XYZ file of C-alpha atoms in Angstrom:
374
model
C -0.034 -0.021 -0.423
C 1.756 2.950 -1.112
C 0.063 6.029 0.978
C 0.677 10.094 0.729
C -0.984 13.413 2.413
C -1.866 15.934 0.046
C -2.404 19.467 0.282
C -4.152 21.617 -1.257
C -7.206 24.817 -1.601
C -10.635 23.006 -1.334
C -11.601 19.997 -1.530
C -11.913 19.031 -5.459
C -8.164 20.559 -5.969
C -6.845 17.605 -3.600
C -9.089 15.184 -4.860
C -6.949 16.066 -8.103
C -4.111 16.067 -7.194
C -4.523 12.762 -5.433
C -5.495 11.304 -9.244
C -3.132 12.505 -10.485
C -0.513 11.456 -8.591
C -1.452 7.632 -7.095
C -4.851 7.576 -10.255
C -7.405 6.765 -10.756
C -8.286 3.742 -7.886
C -6.468 5.254 -4.885
C -8.483 5.355 -2.933
C -8.324 8.821 -0.161
C -8.722 7.612 3.680
C -9.620 10.576 5.739
C -9.482 14.414 4.908
C -9.531 17.911 7.222
C -10.020 21.072 7.261
C -6.541 23.657 8.493
C -5.167 26.114 8.178
C -1.165 27.101 7.121
C 1.589 29.447 7.408
C 1.579 32.788 9.580
C -1.750 34.006 7.941
C -3.371 30.811 8.938
C -4.332 30.331 5.644
C -7.821 27.573 4.521
C -6.961 24.581 3.558
C -7.382 20.925 2.848
C -5.038 18.088 3.676
C -6.233 14.906 2.469
C -4.437 10.800 3.273
C -5.390 8.612 0.381
C -3.380 4.794 -0.651
C -3.316 2.780 -3.325
C -2.200 -0.977 -3.426
C 0.452 -0.707 -4.829
C -0.287 -4.059 -6.869
C -2.386 -2.021 -9.177
C 0.844 0.754 -10.429
C 1.198 -2.656 -12.684
C -1.899 -1.496 -14.884
C -4.324 -3.673 -14.858
C -2.425 -6.364 -16.665
C -0.348 -7.864 -13.704
C -0.981 -10.479 -12.804
C 1.201 -11.060 -9.201
C 1.755 -7.372 -6.444
C 5.068 -5.951 -7.376
C 7.737 -6.798 -4.281
C 10.739 -5.017 -3.554
C 14.385 -6.006 -3.420
C 14.471 -5.241 -0.328
C 11.468 -7.573 1.040
C 12.422 -10.755 -1.481
C 13.839 -12.880 0.901
C 11.339 -11.760 3.747
C 8.701 -14.950 4.593
C 5.928 -13.358 3.913
C 3.919 -11.502 6.875
C 0.704 -12.115 7.473
C -2.625 -10.232 6.213
C -5.645 -9.220 7.498
C -9.393 -10.342 7.161
C -9.512 -7.605 4.723
C -6.772 -9.112 2.398
C -4.286 -6.572 3.571
C -0.787 -6.484 5.652
C -0.019 -5.794 9.087
C 2.591 -3.494 8.016
C 0.375 -1.364 5.841
C -2.585 -1.779 8.161
C -0.442 0.939 9.978
C 0.315 2.418 7.996
C -3.328 3.520 7.318
C -4.494 3.128 10.935
C -1.818 5.653 12.546
C -1.725 8.986 11.234
C -5.752 8.337 12.362
C -5.058 7.579 15.929
C -2.430 10.874 16.167
C -5.688 12.078 14.897
C -7.679 11.114 17.089
C -4.968 11.939 20.380
C -4.843 14.899 18.520
C -9.136 15.264 19.131
C -8.622 14.583 22.096
C -6.034 17.053 22.923
C -7.954 20.536 21.871
C -11.213 19.423 23.379
C -9.199 19.313 27.089
C -7.790 22.226 26.238
C -11.368 24.279 25.571
C -13.596 22.119 28.074
C -10.843 23.613 30.780
C -9.035 26.425 30.191
C -6.059 28.446 31.261
C -6.162 30.110 34.280
C -5.225 33.678 33.311
C -8.257 32.943 31.014
C -9.692 36.500 30.032
C -13.220 34.967 30.026
C -12.422 34.096 33.127
C -13.660 36.576 35.247
C -16.029 38.311 32.481
C -18.146 34.273 33.144
C -17.585 34.983 37.081
C -18.641 38.377 37.393
C -21.873 37.450 35.191
C -22.736 35.125 37.977
C -22.423 36.678 40.641
C -24.620 39.838 39.391
C -27.104 36.984 37.980
C -27.911 35.960 41.538
C -27.754 38.791 42.907
C -31.042 38.997 41.655
C -32.670 36.306 42.566
C -31.549 37.305 45.298
C -33.283 40.595 45.400
C -36.622 38.999 43.610
C -36.498 37.505 46.137
C -36.592 40.080 48.726
C -39.566 41.896 47.146
C -42.688 41.991 48.769
C -45.593 39.624 46.964
C -48.099 41.691 46.411
C -51.011 39.579 45.892
C -53.234 40.619 41.850
C -56.921 43.046 42.223
C -58.631 41.475 40.465
C -60.859 43.672 38.720
C -65.360 44.082 39.437
C -66.706 44.236 35.855
C -67.785 47.840 33.867
C -71.814 47.368 34.890
C -70.800 46.745 39.173
C -68.170 49.272 40.005
C -69.953 51.487 37.611
C -73.491 53.486 38.323
C -75.130 52.108 35.944
C -76.105 54.462 32.280
C -78.892 56.820 32.276
C -81.887 55.031 29.692
C -81.024 57.179 26.699
C -84.420 59.181 26.316
C -82.923 60.231 29.664
C -80.326 62.222 28.197
C -82.620 64.470 25.027
C -82.078 67.098 27.568
C -79.352 66.692 28.935
C -77.116 70.441 28.320
C -74.301 69.322 26.071
C -75.082 67.381 23.988
C -74.971 69.146 21.161
C -74.221 72.305 19.120
C -73.738 74.371 16.278
C -70.825 75.612 14.457
C -71.001 78.921 13.164
C -67.248 79.391 12.493
C -65.804 80.768 9.420
C -62.886 77.819 9.767
C -63.459 74.490 10.596
C -60.140 71.783 10.941
C -61.434 68.575 10.925
C -59.177 66.429 12.585
C -59.112 62.248 13.567
C -57.338 58.448 13.977
C -56.427 57.973 10.115
C -58.991 55.793 8.345
C -62.665 57.482 10.360
C -63.282 59.464 7.182
C -61.831 63.330 6.919
C -61.627 64.100 3.616
C -65.155 62.753 2.457
C -66.723 64.811 5.637
C -65.228 67.655 4.779
C -66.974 67.096 1.401
C -70.010 66.708 2.431
C -69.377 70.065 4.696
C -68.410 71.667 1.628
C -70.593 70.540 -0.921
C -73.931 71.375 1.601
C -72.516 75.122 1.928
C -72.131 75.624 -1.754
C -75.108 73.777 -3.244
C -77.515 73.830 -1.685
C -77.093 77.359 1.506
C -74.972 79.230 -1.978
C -71.736 79.988 0.324
C -68.695 80.467 -1.260
C -66.521 78.216 0.180
C -63.301 76.726 0.086
C -60.737 74.534 1.288
C -57.412 73.322 2.281
C -56.019 70.608 2.805
C -52.665 69.502 4.858
C -53.319 65.671 4.630
C -49.914 65.672 1.877
C -48.728 62.138 3.749
C -50.889 60.040 2.591
C -51.053 58.349 0.082
C -53.563 58.967 -2.932
C -54.961 61.890 -0.692
C -54.554 65.139 -2.472
C -55.895 63.597 -5.750
C -58.559 62.339 -3.460
C -59.892 66.016 -2.409
C -59.209 67.788 -5.218
C -61.147 65.368 -7.630
C -63.817 66.823 -5.227
C -63.564 70.798 -5.157
C -63.500 69.992 -9.332
C -66.766 68.135 -8.646
C -68.076 71.372 -6.093
C -66.208 73.876 -7.934
C -64.603 75.404 -5.326
C -60.924 76.440 -4.691
C -59.082 73.679 -3.359
C -54.218 75.167 -1.631
C -52.626 71.887 -0.143
C -50.183 73.325 1.924
C -46.593 71.217 2.876
C -45.481 73.649 5.288
C -47.594 75.851 8.261
C -45.929 79.166 6.992
C -47.576 78.941 4.091
C -51.144 79.126 5.315
C -51.254 82.540 5.965
C -51.014 83.496 2.878
C -52.813 80.854 1.575
C -55.655 81.941 3.826
C -55.221 85.706 2.010
C -55.907 84.355 -1.119
C -59.756 82.411 0.220
C -60.406 85.635 1.587
C -63.245 85.599 -0.342
C -65.017 82.474 1.093
C -67.737 82.783 3.358
C -66.944 79.151 4.446
C -63.245 76.771 4.420
C -62.965 73.472 5.777
C -58.943 72.090 6.551
C -57.779 68.756 6.094
C -55.583 67.796 8.199
C -53.323 64.299 8.189
C -54.709 60.674 8.173
C -52.003 59.078 10.274
C -52.509 57.463 13.155
C -52.884 59.016 17.239
C -50.388 57.634 18.243
C -47.453 59.549 16.742
C -46.970 62.304 18.936
C -44.960 64.297 15.594
C -48.250 63.733 13.585
C -50.567 65.571 16.780
C -47.405 67.825 17.200
C -47.486 69.024 13.361
C -51.085 69.283 13.539
C -50.911 71.296 16.667
C -48.645 73.520 14.863
C -50.995 74.246 11.968
C -53.601 75.191 14.456
C -51.528 77.903 15.749
C -51.465 79.408 11.773
C -54.953 79.378 12.226
C -56.050 81.044 15.491
C -59.795 81.791 14.298
C -60.231 77.711 13.529
C -62.993 75.622 15.226
C -61.354 72.837 16.030
C -64.304 69.505 15.263
C -62.868 65.666 16.165
C -64.119 62.594 14.545
C -65.707 59.749 15.418
C -66.249 56.449 13.969
C -69.623 56.434 15.717
C -69.331 52.239 15.705
C -66.084 53.031 18.407
C -66.827 52.240 21.961
C -66.769 54.174 25.395
C -63.325 53.304 26.223
C -62.160 53.086 22.499
C -64.200 57.033 22.281
C -62.038 58.600 25.504
C -58.589 57.661 24.563
C -59.184 59.159 21.295
C -59.876 62.565 22.784
C -57.397 61.808 25.404
C -54.593 62.006 22.768
C -55.919 65.091 20.490
C -57.090 66.840 23.895
C -53.688 69.868 22.736
C -56.769 70.311 20.032
C -58.419 72.438 22.217
C -61.284 70.483 19.505
C -64.179 72.532 20.384
C -67.441 70.241 18.529
C -67.351 66.440 18.234
C -68.492 64.550 14.029
C -69.776 61.473 14.437
C -69.322 59.434 12.092
C -70.268 56.101 10.083
C -72.955 55.694 12.327
C -73.934 52.503 9.404
C -71.353 50.900 9.965
C -72.291 50.723 14.115
C -74.466 48.227 15.710
C -74.672 50.260 18.591
C -75.363 54.111 18.249
C -75.938 54.513 22.214
C -72.326 56.439 22.695
C -73.480 59.396 20.221
C -75.182 60.226 23.089
C -72.721 59.903 26.617
C -69.918 60.297 24.849
C -70.756 64.712 24.090
C -71.813 64.887 27.699
C -68.976 62.337 29.568
C -66.264 64.808 27.390
C -67.512 68.343 27.582
C -67.298 68.819 24.033
C -70.837 68.965 22.128
C -71.481 66.730 18.787
C -72.833 69.224 16.201
C -72.189 66.590 13.196
C -73.079 63.179 11.689
C -72.698 60.779 8.443
C -74.969 58.400 7.977
C -73.424 56.944 4.865
C -70.589 57.341 1.576
C -73.547 59.472 -0.819
C -72.281 62.763 -0.678
C -73.369 65.018 0.064
C -76.715 63.392 1.013
C -75.751 61.536 3.910
C -74.685 64.446 6.142
C -76.878 65.297 8.966
C -76.604 68.376 11.673
C -76.615 66.482 14.869
C -79.326 67.227 17.148
C -80.508 65.857 21.174
C -84.162 64.735 19.492
C -82.354 62.482 16.064
C -79.359 61.261 18.293
C -81.244 60.024 20.739
C -83.353 58.868 17.894
C -80.257 57.279 16.460
C -79.352 55.944 20.531
C -82.233 53.644 21.015
C -83.160 51.898 17.338
C -80.195 51.939 15.875
C -79.979 50.915 12.204
C -83.364 50.731 12.116
C -83.459 54.583 12.308
C -81.054 55.198 9.697
C -83.282 52.680 7.399
C -86.668 54.937 8.408
C -85.495 58.346 7.240
C -82.786 56.428 3.892
């Protein structure tokens, strides 16, 4: 058996070297990745062997022997047909490699005493133990079960009793109205309904101002409404431009301002709207709320928009709400009267002024009250 070691950059190159030096009948006995030189360049080390009889070519009938061993007694063969000396040559490198692997594993399992990682591990272990000790010393606070809404709070009064409650509704006579609210609540469509009612039914001079330059397609949508109603539209990208736009709208009896449809959880969005309102000192802020929201959700939206100082509420999408009772409870609870409700997608038909009688009817009868009105 002829055994040789080969080194190459890749396994493919190593196999090519084996075939070149020992022929295609050579057998690869082991292969491993190693590093070579000062730069520790990665390479592949392959150990290959070939029966010396195979070197004589396919026509040889007997293996060629060296003259050195011509008079020596025959060597015992292994069960697989290899001589003992050949077995030693094959197994010897494997044993050496196994010893190297055991030494490497032992060294990694037992790091040197001066290893800097030992100090870091010890400090980390002490910190974890300290946290565990501190948490164990903290007093245990028993969980307090929150009572259900109905048992902890006084029951809501019947919707009929809200008919004469002060602060339920109020009209708006402001020349400039800025509509704010969460994204998706229908602010742009509501403004289009309000502008259409004033321009086409009440025959007023109406103009629109859009601050919604963030939502995709927002400008195109409100511009389509303005062209349909045949009223002027100003699109403002910076709050500093609001004053000049308002000067160009000096002829208008009513100006509606559309705001960006962004999440109320984004503080930057609300700060931008507050900055725009600062340039509209005479504007009245109307907060749009979806009628399908629960009491908790209504209160959350109102609280998040508190810095905008809304003077009126607009309840949108009344046609999409199963329970309309909150349109009478929320204005009184928040101290902000309602002035407008929307009951569908049609412009400007599905728009109504909020009156105590209409709100109580909707809260009491729900969708059946809308069906009758339609």
